[in-house]
Coordinates of C-alpha atoms in Angstrom, one line a residue:
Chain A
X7 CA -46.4 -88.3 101.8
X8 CA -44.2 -89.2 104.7
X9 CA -46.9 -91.2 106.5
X10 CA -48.1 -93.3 103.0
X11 CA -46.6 -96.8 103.9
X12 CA -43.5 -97.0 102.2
X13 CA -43.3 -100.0 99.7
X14 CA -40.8 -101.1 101.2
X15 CA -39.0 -100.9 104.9
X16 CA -36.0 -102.4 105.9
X17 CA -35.0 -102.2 109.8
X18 CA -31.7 -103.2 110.9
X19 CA -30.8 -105.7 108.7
X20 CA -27.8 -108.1 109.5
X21 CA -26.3 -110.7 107.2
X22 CA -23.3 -112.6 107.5
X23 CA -21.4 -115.2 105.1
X24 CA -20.1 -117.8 107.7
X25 CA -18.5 -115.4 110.0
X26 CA -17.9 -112.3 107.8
X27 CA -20.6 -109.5 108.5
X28 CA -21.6 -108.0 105.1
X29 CA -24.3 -105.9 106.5
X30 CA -24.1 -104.2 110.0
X31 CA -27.7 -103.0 110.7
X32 CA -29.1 -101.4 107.3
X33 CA -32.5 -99.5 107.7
X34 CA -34.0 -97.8 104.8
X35 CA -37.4 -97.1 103.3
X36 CA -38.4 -97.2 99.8
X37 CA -41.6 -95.3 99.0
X38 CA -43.9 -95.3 96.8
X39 CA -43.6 -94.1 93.4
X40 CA -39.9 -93.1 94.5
X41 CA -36.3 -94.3 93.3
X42 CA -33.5 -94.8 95.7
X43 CA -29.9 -95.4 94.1
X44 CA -27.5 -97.3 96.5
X45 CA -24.0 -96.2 95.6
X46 CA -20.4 -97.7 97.1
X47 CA -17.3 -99.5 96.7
X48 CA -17.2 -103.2 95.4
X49 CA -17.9 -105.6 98.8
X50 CA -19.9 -102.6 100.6
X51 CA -22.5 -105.3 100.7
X52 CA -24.8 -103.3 97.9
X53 CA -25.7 -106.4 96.4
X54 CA -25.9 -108.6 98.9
X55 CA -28.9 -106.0 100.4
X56 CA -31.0 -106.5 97.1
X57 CA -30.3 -110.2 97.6
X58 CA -31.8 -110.3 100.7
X59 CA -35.0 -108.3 99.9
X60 CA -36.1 -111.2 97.4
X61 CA -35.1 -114.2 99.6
X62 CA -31.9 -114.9 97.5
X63 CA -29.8 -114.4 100.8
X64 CA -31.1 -115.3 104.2
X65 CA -30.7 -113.0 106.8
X66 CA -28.9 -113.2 110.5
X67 CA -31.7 -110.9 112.3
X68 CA -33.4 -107.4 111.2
X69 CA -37.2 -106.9 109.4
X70 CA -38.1 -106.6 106.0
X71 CA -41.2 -105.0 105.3
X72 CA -43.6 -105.4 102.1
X73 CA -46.7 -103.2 101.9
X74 CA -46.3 -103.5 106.1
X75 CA -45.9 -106.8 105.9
X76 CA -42.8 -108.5 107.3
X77 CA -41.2 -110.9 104.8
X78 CA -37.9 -111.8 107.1
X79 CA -40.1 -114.6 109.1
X80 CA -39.1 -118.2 108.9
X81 CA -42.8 -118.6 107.1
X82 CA -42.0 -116.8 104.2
X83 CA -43.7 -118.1 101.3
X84 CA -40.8 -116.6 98.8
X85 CA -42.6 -117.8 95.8
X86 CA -45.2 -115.9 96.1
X87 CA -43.3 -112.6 97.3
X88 CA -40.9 -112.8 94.5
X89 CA -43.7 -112.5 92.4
X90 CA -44.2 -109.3 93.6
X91 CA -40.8 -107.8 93.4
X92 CA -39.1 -107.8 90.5
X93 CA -35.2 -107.9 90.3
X94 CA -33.2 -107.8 87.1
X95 CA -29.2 -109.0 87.3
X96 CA -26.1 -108.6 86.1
X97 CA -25.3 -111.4 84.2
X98 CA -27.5 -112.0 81.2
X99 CA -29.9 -113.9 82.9
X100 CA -32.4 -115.2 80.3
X101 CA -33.2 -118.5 79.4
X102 CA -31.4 -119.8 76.7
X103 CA -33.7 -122.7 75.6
X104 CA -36.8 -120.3 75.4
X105 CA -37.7 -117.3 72.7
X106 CA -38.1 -113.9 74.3
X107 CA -41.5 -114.3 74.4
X108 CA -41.2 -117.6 76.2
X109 CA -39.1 -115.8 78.9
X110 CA -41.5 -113.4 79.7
X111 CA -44.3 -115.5 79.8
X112 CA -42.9 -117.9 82.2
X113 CA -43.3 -116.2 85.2
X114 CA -46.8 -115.1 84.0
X115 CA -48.6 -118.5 83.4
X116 CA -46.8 -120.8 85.8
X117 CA -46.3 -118.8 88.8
X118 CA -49.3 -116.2 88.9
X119 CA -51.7 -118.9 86.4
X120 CA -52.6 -116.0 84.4
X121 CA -54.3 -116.0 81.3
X122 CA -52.2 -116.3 78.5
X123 CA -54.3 -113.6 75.9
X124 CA -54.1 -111.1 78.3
X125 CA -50.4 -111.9 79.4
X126 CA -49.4 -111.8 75.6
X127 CA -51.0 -108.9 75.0
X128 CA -49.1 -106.5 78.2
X129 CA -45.9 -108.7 77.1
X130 CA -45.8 -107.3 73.6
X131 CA -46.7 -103.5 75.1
X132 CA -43.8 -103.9 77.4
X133 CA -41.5 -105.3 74.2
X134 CA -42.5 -102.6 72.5
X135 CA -42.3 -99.7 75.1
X136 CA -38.2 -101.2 75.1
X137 CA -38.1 -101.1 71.3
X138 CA -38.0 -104.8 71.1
X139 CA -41.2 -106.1 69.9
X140 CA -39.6 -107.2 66.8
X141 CA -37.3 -109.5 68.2
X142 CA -39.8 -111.1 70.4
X143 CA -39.7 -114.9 68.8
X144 CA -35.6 -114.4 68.6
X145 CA -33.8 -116.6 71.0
X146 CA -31.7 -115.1 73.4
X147 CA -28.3 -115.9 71.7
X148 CA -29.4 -113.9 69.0
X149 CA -29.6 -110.4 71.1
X150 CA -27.0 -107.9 71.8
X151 CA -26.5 -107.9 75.4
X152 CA -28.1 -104.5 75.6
X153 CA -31.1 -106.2 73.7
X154 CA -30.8 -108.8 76.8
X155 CA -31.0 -106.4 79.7
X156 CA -33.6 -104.7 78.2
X157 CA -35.9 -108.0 77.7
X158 CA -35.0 -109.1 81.2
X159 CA -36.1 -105.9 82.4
X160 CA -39.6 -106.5 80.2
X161 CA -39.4 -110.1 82.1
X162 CA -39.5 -108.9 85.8
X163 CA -42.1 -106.3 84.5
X164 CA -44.7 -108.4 83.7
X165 CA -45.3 -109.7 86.7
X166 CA -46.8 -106.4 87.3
X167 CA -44.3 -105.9 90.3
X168 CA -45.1 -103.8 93.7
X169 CA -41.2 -102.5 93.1
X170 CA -38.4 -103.1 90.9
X171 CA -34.7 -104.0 91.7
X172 CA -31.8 -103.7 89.3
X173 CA -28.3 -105.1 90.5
X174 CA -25.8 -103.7 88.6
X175 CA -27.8 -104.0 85.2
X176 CA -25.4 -102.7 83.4
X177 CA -21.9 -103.8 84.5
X178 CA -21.2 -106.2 82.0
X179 CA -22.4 -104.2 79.2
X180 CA -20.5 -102.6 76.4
X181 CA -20.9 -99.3 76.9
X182 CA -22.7 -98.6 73.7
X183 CA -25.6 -100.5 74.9
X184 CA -25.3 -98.8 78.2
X185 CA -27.7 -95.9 77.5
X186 CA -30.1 -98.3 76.2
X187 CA -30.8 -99.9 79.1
X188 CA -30.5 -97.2 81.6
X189 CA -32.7 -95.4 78.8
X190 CA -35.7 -97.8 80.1
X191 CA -34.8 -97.6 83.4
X192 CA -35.1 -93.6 83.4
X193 CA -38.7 -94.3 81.8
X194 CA -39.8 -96.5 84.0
X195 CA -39.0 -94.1 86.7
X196 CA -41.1 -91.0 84.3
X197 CA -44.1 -93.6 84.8
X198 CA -44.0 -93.7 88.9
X199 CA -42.0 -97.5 89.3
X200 CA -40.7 -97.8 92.3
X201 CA -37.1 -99.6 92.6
X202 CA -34.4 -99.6 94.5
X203 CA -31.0 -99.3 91.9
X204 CA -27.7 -100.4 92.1
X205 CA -25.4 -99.1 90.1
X206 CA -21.5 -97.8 89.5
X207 CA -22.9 -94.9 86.8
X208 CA -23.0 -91.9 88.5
X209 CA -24.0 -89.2 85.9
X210 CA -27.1 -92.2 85.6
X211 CA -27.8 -92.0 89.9
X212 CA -27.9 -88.8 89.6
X213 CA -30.4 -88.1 87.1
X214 CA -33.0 -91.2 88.6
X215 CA -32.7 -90.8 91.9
X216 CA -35.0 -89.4 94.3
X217 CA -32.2 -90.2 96.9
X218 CA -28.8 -91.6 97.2
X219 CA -27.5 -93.9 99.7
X220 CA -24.0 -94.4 99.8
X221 CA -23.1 -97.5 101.7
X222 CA -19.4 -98.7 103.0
X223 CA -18.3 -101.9 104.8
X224 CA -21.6 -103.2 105.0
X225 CA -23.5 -99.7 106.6
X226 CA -25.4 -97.0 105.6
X227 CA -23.0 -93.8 105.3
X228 CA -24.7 -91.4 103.9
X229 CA -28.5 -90.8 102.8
X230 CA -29.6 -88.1 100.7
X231 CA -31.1 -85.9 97.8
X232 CA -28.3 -86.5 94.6
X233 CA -27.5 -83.1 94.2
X234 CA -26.6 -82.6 98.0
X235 CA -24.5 -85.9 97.9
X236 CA -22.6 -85.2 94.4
X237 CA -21.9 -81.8 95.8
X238 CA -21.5 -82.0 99.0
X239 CA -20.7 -85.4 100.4
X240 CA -21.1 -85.3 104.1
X241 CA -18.5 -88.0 105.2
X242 CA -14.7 -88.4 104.4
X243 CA -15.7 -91.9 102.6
X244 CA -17.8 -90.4 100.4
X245 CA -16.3 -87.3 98.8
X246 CA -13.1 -90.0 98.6
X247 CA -15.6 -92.3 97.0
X248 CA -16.5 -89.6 94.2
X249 CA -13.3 -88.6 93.7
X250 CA -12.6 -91.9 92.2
X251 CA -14.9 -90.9 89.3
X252 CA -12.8 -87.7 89.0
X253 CA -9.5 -87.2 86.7
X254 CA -7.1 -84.8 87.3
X255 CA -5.2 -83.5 83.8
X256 CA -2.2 -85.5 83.4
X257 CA -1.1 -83.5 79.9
X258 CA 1.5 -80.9 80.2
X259 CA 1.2 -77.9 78.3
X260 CA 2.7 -78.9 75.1
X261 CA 6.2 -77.9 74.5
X262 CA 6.9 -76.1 71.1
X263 CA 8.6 -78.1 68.6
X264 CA 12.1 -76.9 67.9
X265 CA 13.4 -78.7 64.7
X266 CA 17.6 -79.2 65.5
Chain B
X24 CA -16.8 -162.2 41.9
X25 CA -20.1 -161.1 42.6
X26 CA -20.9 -164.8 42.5
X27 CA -18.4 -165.5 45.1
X28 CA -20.1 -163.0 47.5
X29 CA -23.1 -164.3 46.7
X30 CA -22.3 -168.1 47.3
X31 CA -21.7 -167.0 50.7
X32 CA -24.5 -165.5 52.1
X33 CA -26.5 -168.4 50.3
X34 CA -24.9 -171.3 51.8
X35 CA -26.9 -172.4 54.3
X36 CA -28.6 -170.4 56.9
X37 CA -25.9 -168.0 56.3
X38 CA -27.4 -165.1 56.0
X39 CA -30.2 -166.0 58.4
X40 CA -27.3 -166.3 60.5
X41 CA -26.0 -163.1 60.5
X42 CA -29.2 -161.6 60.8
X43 CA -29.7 -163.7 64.3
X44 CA -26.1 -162.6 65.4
X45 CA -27.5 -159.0 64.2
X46 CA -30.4 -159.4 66.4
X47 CA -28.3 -161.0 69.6
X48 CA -26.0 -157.4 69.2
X49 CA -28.9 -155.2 69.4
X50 CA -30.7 -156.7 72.0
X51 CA -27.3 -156.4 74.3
X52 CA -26.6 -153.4 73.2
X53 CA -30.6 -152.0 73.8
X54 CA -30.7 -153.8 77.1
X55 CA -27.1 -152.7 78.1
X56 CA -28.1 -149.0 77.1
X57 CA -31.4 -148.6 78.3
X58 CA -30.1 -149.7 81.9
X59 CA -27.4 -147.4 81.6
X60 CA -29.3 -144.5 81.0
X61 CA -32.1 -145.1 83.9
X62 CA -28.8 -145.9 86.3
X63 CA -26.6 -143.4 84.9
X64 CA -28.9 -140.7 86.1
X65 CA -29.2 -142.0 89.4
X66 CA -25.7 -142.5 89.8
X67 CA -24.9 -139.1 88.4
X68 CA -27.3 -137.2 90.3
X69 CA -26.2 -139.0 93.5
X70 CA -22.5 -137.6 92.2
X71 CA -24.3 -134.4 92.5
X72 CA -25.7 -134.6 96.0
X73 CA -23.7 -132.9 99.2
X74 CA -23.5 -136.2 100.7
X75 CA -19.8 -136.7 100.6
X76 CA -20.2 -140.4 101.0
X77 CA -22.2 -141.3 98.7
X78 CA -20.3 -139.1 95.9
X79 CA -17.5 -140.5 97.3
X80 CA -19.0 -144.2 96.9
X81 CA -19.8 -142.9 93.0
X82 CA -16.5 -141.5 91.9
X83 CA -15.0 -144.7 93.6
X84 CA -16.9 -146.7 90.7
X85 CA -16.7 -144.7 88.2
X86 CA -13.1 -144.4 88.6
X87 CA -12.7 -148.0 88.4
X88 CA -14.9 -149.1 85.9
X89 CA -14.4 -146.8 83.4
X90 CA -10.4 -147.4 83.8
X91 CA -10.7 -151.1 83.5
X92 CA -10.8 -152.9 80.0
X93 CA -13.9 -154.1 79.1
X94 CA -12.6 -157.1 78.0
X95 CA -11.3 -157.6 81.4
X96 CA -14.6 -157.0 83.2
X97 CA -15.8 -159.7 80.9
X98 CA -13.2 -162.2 81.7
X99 CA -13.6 -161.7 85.6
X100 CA -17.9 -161.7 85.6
X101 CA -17.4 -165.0 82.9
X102 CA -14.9 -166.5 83.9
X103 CA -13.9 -165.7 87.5
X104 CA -17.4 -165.7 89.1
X105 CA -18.0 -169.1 88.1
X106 CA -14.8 -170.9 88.2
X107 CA -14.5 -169.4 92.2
X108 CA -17.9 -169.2 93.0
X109 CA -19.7 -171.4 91.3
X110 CA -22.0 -168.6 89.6
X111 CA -22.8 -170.1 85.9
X112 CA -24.4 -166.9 84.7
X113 CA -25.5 -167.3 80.8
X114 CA -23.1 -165.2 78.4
X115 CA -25.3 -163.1 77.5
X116 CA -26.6 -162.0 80.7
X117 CA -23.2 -161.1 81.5
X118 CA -22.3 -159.0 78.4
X119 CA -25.4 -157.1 79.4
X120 CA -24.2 -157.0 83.1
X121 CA -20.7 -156.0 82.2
X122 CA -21.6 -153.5 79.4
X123 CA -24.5 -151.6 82.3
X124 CA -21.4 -151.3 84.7
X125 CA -19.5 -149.9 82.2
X126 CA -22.3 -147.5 80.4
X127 CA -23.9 -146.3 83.7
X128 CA -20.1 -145.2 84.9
X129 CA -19.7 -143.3 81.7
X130 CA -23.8 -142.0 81.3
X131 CA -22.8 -140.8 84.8
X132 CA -20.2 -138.6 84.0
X133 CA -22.4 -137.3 82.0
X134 CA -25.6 -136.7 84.1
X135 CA -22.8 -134.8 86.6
X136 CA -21.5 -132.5 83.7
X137 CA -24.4 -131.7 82.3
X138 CA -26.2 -130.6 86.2
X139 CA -23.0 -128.7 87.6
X140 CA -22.4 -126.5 84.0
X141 CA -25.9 -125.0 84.2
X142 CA -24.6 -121.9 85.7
X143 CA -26.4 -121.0 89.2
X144 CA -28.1 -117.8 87.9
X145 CA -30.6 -119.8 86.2
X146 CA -31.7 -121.6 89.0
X147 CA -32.1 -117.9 90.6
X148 CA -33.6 -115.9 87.9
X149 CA -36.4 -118.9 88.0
X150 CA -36.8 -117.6 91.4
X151 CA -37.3 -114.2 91.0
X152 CA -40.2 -114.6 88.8
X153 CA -41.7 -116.5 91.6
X154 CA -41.3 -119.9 90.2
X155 CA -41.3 -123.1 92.7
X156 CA -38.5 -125.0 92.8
X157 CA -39.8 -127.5 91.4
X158 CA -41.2 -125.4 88.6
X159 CA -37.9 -124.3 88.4
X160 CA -36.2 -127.8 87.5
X161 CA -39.4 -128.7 85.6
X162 CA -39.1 -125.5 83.0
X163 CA -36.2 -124.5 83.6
X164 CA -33.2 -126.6 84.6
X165 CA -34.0 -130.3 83.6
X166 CA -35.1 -128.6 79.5
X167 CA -31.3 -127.5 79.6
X168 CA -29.6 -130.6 81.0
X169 CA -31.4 -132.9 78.5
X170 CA -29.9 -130.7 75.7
X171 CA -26.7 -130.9 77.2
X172 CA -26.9 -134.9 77.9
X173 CA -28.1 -135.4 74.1
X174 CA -24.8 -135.6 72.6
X175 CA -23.0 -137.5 75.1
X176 CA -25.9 -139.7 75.0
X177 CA -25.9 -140.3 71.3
X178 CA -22.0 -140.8 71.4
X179 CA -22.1 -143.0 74.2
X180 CA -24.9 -145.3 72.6
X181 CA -23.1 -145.8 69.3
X182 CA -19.6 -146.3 71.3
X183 CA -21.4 -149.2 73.2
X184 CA -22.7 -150.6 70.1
X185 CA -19.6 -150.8 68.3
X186 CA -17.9 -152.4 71.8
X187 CA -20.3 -155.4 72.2
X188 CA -17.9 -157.5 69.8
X189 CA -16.2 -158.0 72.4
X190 CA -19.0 -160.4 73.4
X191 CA -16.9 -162.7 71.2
X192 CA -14.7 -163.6 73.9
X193 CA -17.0 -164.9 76.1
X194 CA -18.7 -167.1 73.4
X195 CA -21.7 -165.1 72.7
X196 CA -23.2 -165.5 68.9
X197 CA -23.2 -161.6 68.1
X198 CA -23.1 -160.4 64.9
X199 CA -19.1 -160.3 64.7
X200 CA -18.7 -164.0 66.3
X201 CA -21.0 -165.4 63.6
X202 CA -19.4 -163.3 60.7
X203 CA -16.2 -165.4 61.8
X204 CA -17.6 -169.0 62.1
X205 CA -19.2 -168.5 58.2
X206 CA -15.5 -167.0 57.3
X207 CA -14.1 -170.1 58.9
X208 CA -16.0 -172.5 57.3
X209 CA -16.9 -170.9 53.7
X210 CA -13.0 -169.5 53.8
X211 CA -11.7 -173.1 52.6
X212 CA -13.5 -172.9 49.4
X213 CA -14.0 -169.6 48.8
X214 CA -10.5 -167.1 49.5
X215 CA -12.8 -163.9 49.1
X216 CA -15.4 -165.0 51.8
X217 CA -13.7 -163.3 55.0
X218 CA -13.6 -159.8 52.6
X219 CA -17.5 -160.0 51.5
X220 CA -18.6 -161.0 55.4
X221 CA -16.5 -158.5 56.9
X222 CA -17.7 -155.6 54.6
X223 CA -21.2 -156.5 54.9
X224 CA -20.5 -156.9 58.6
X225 CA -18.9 -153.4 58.0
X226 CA -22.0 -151.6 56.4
X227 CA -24.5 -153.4 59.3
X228 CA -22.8 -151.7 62.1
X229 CA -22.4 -148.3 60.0
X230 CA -26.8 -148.6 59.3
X231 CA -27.2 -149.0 62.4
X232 CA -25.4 -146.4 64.0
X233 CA -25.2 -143.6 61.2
X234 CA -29.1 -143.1 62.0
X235 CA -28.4 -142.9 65.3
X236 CA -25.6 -140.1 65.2
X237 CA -27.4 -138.5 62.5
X238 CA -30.6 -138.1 65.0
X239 CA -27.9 -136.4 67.4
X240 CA -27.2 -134.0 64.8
X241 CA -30.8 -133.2 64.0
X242 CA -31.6 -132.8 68.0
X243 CA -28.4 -130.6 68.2
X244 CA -30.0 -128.5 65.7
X245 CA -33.6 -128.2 66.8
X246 CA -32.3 -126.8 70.1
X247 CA -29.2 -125.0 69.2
X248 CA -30.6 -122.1 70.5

């Protein structure tokens, strides 16, 4: 397994925002079939990492690497490599002038010139794998924001992606329509996608992840198997990281009632 | 009474009259708005553009058109120009001139608004399905902004119709300047003439633009989603 090509490989990987450094050297590999979870404070540059692998952000210096092939170059065609990764965001991102279907579609026809039977007929699969096929001529203003993230998620999917990115998916989501959407995220995983996850719901990381990384002030702290790293956190920054999640009893025993 | 409204709109070319002073309104206020529109866009887009001059050069005339009184702005192009300058320009060339300066400032603001409140994750979700930019603005962007710019559109148009009386003071036979010459003459004999020209006067302005607004209303509906 550990010579397949990973999907994807990212070697030292700077990025700054005018003089700031949000990411000091970040190398990781993402391979087949497998989910890594980054983890980390707000402004550890977690976001800013996905960012960069789809050409949102451009990068200082460092390699990224898709199938082996190196997307960082100045020749980039991000068009076309977007098409193959997917990436889902925090903010409701759909279009509001367009029905769900017409959102998923988009990307489908125009970009990849695919035939519209065929694309219609995985769209409404996907809809319904999600539990959404009934709301699939609703417009987007109509949907919970669970129902949002969930067709988003369909959206990126049916571009038939090498590997899946979700920033945060579900940070601005009531929590009752949390579950939903990490719900199709843990399937997804059961079905072999690969992605690379961010996310603040740690009973969630733990459960998708083939491997944490927990990431700080713009590096890499600490890289490994969920249980090891909810467990036993190697680094200081971590375990204080965790214990965030963590409440300590603030009750005191209660007092018997003594009527005066 | 009846009779008495009817005496006046048979007089003479009366109501022929009013229909020619009908016409003379809508063809400055069609003129007037079409070249607002096309400009408007320009001028709003170039309000857009990182080039701090020229959105500095933009808010400069927008600034001071739209804060000047119309009638104003038709005094100084009719009046000024061609007392100082010599430039006779026909009246109604300059109620069409004056009302573009004043309907591309305003169809500017609007152009601006409508391009800066699409919020900026559109333009990036586009991209992560692998749209071009310009696929992006084609499907995207520029579906969003025209439902945006409909309203303010439709408002502005009706506002610019019911402005061109002002026409009136620069001698140009619109529909309001003619309503008053019949009242004038047809007043002597007949003391209810200025209440049946005004009201009809009244009911042309409200035809024409009630479709107009109502068109708004059935856009605004079609795409609320």
């Amino acid at each position: 397994m550990s010579t397949a090509q990973p999907v994807l490989r990212i070697r030292d990987l700077h990025k700054k925002y005018d003089r700031l450094e949000v990411l000091h050297g970040i190398s990781l590999d993402v391979p087949r079939g497998r989910v890594l979870v980054v983890i980390g404070p707000s402004g550890c540059g977690k976001s800013t990492l996905l960012r960069c692998i789809n050409g949102l952000e451009a990068i200082e210096s460092g390699d990224i690497e898709l199938n082996g092939e190196s997307i960082s170059s100045g020749k980039t065609r991000w068009n076309l490599v977007r098409q193959k990764i997917g990436m889902v965001f925090q903010s409701y991102d759909l279009f509001p002038h367009m029905t769900v279907m017409g959102n998923i579609l988009l990307g489908p026809l125009k970009a990849q010139g695919r035939d519209r039977r065929e694309v219609t007929r995985e769209a409404e699969q996907l809809l319904d794998r999600v539990g959404l096929l009934d709301r699939k001529d609703s417009y987007p203003r109509q949907l919970s924001g669970g129902q949002k993230q969930r067709v988003a998620i369909v959206r990126a999917l049916c571009m038939n992606p090498e590997i899946m990115l979700f920033d945060e998916v579900t940070a601005s989501l009531d929590p009752e329509m949390v579950r939903e959407v990490l719900d199709v995220m843990l399937g997804l995983a059961e079905r072999g996608m690969t992605m690379l996850i961010v996310t603040h719901e740690m009973a969630f990381a733990r459960a998708v992840a083939d491997k944490i990384i927990f990431m700080d002030q713009g590096v890499i702290v600490e890289s490994a198997p969920p249980n090891v790293f909810f467990e036993n956190p190697v680094s200081d920054r971590a375990r204080r990281f965790l214990n965030i999640f963590q409440f300590d009893g603030v009750k005191k025993e209660e007092q018997p009632h003594v009527e005066s | 009474m009846l009779d008495s409204a009817l005496n006046v709109f048979r007089q003479g070319r009366n109501l022929a009259r009013l229909m020619e002073g009908l016409w003379v309104t809508l063809e400055i206020s069609a003129v007037s708005v079409l070249l607002s529109m096309l400009l408007g866009i320009v001028v709003g887009l170039l309000m857009t553009t990182r080039k701090p001059l020229w959105r500095a050069a933009a808010r400069l005339y927008l600034e001071l058109v739209r804060f000047v009184p119309i009638l104003v702005l038709l005094y100084i192009f009719y009046y000024t120009l061609s007392r100082n300058w010599g430039i006779n320009l026909e009246a109604k060339i300059v109620a069409v001139l004056v009302f573009t300066l004043w309907g591309t400032a305003e169809m500017a603001d609007l152009v601006r608004g409508a391009a800066t409140s699409l919020p900026a994750h559109q333009r990036e979700s586009g991209r992560a399905i692998g749209l071009t930019e310009s696929q992006i603005n084609r499907y995207v962007i520029i579906p969003q902004a025209v439902r945006r710019l409909i309203p303010g559109v439709i408002n502005l148009t009706t506002r610019m119709i019911k402005t061109t009386p002002f026409v009136f003071f620069i001698n140009v036979p619109e529909l309001t300047k003619v309503g008053q010459q019949i009242v004038e003459v047809a007043g002597m004999k007949n003391y209810m003439a200025s209440f049946w020209v005004y009201a009809f006067i009244f009911f042309i302005y409200f035809a024409v633009c009630y479709p107009i607004s109502r068109f708004s209303g059935f856009l605004e509906k079609k795409w609320e989603n």
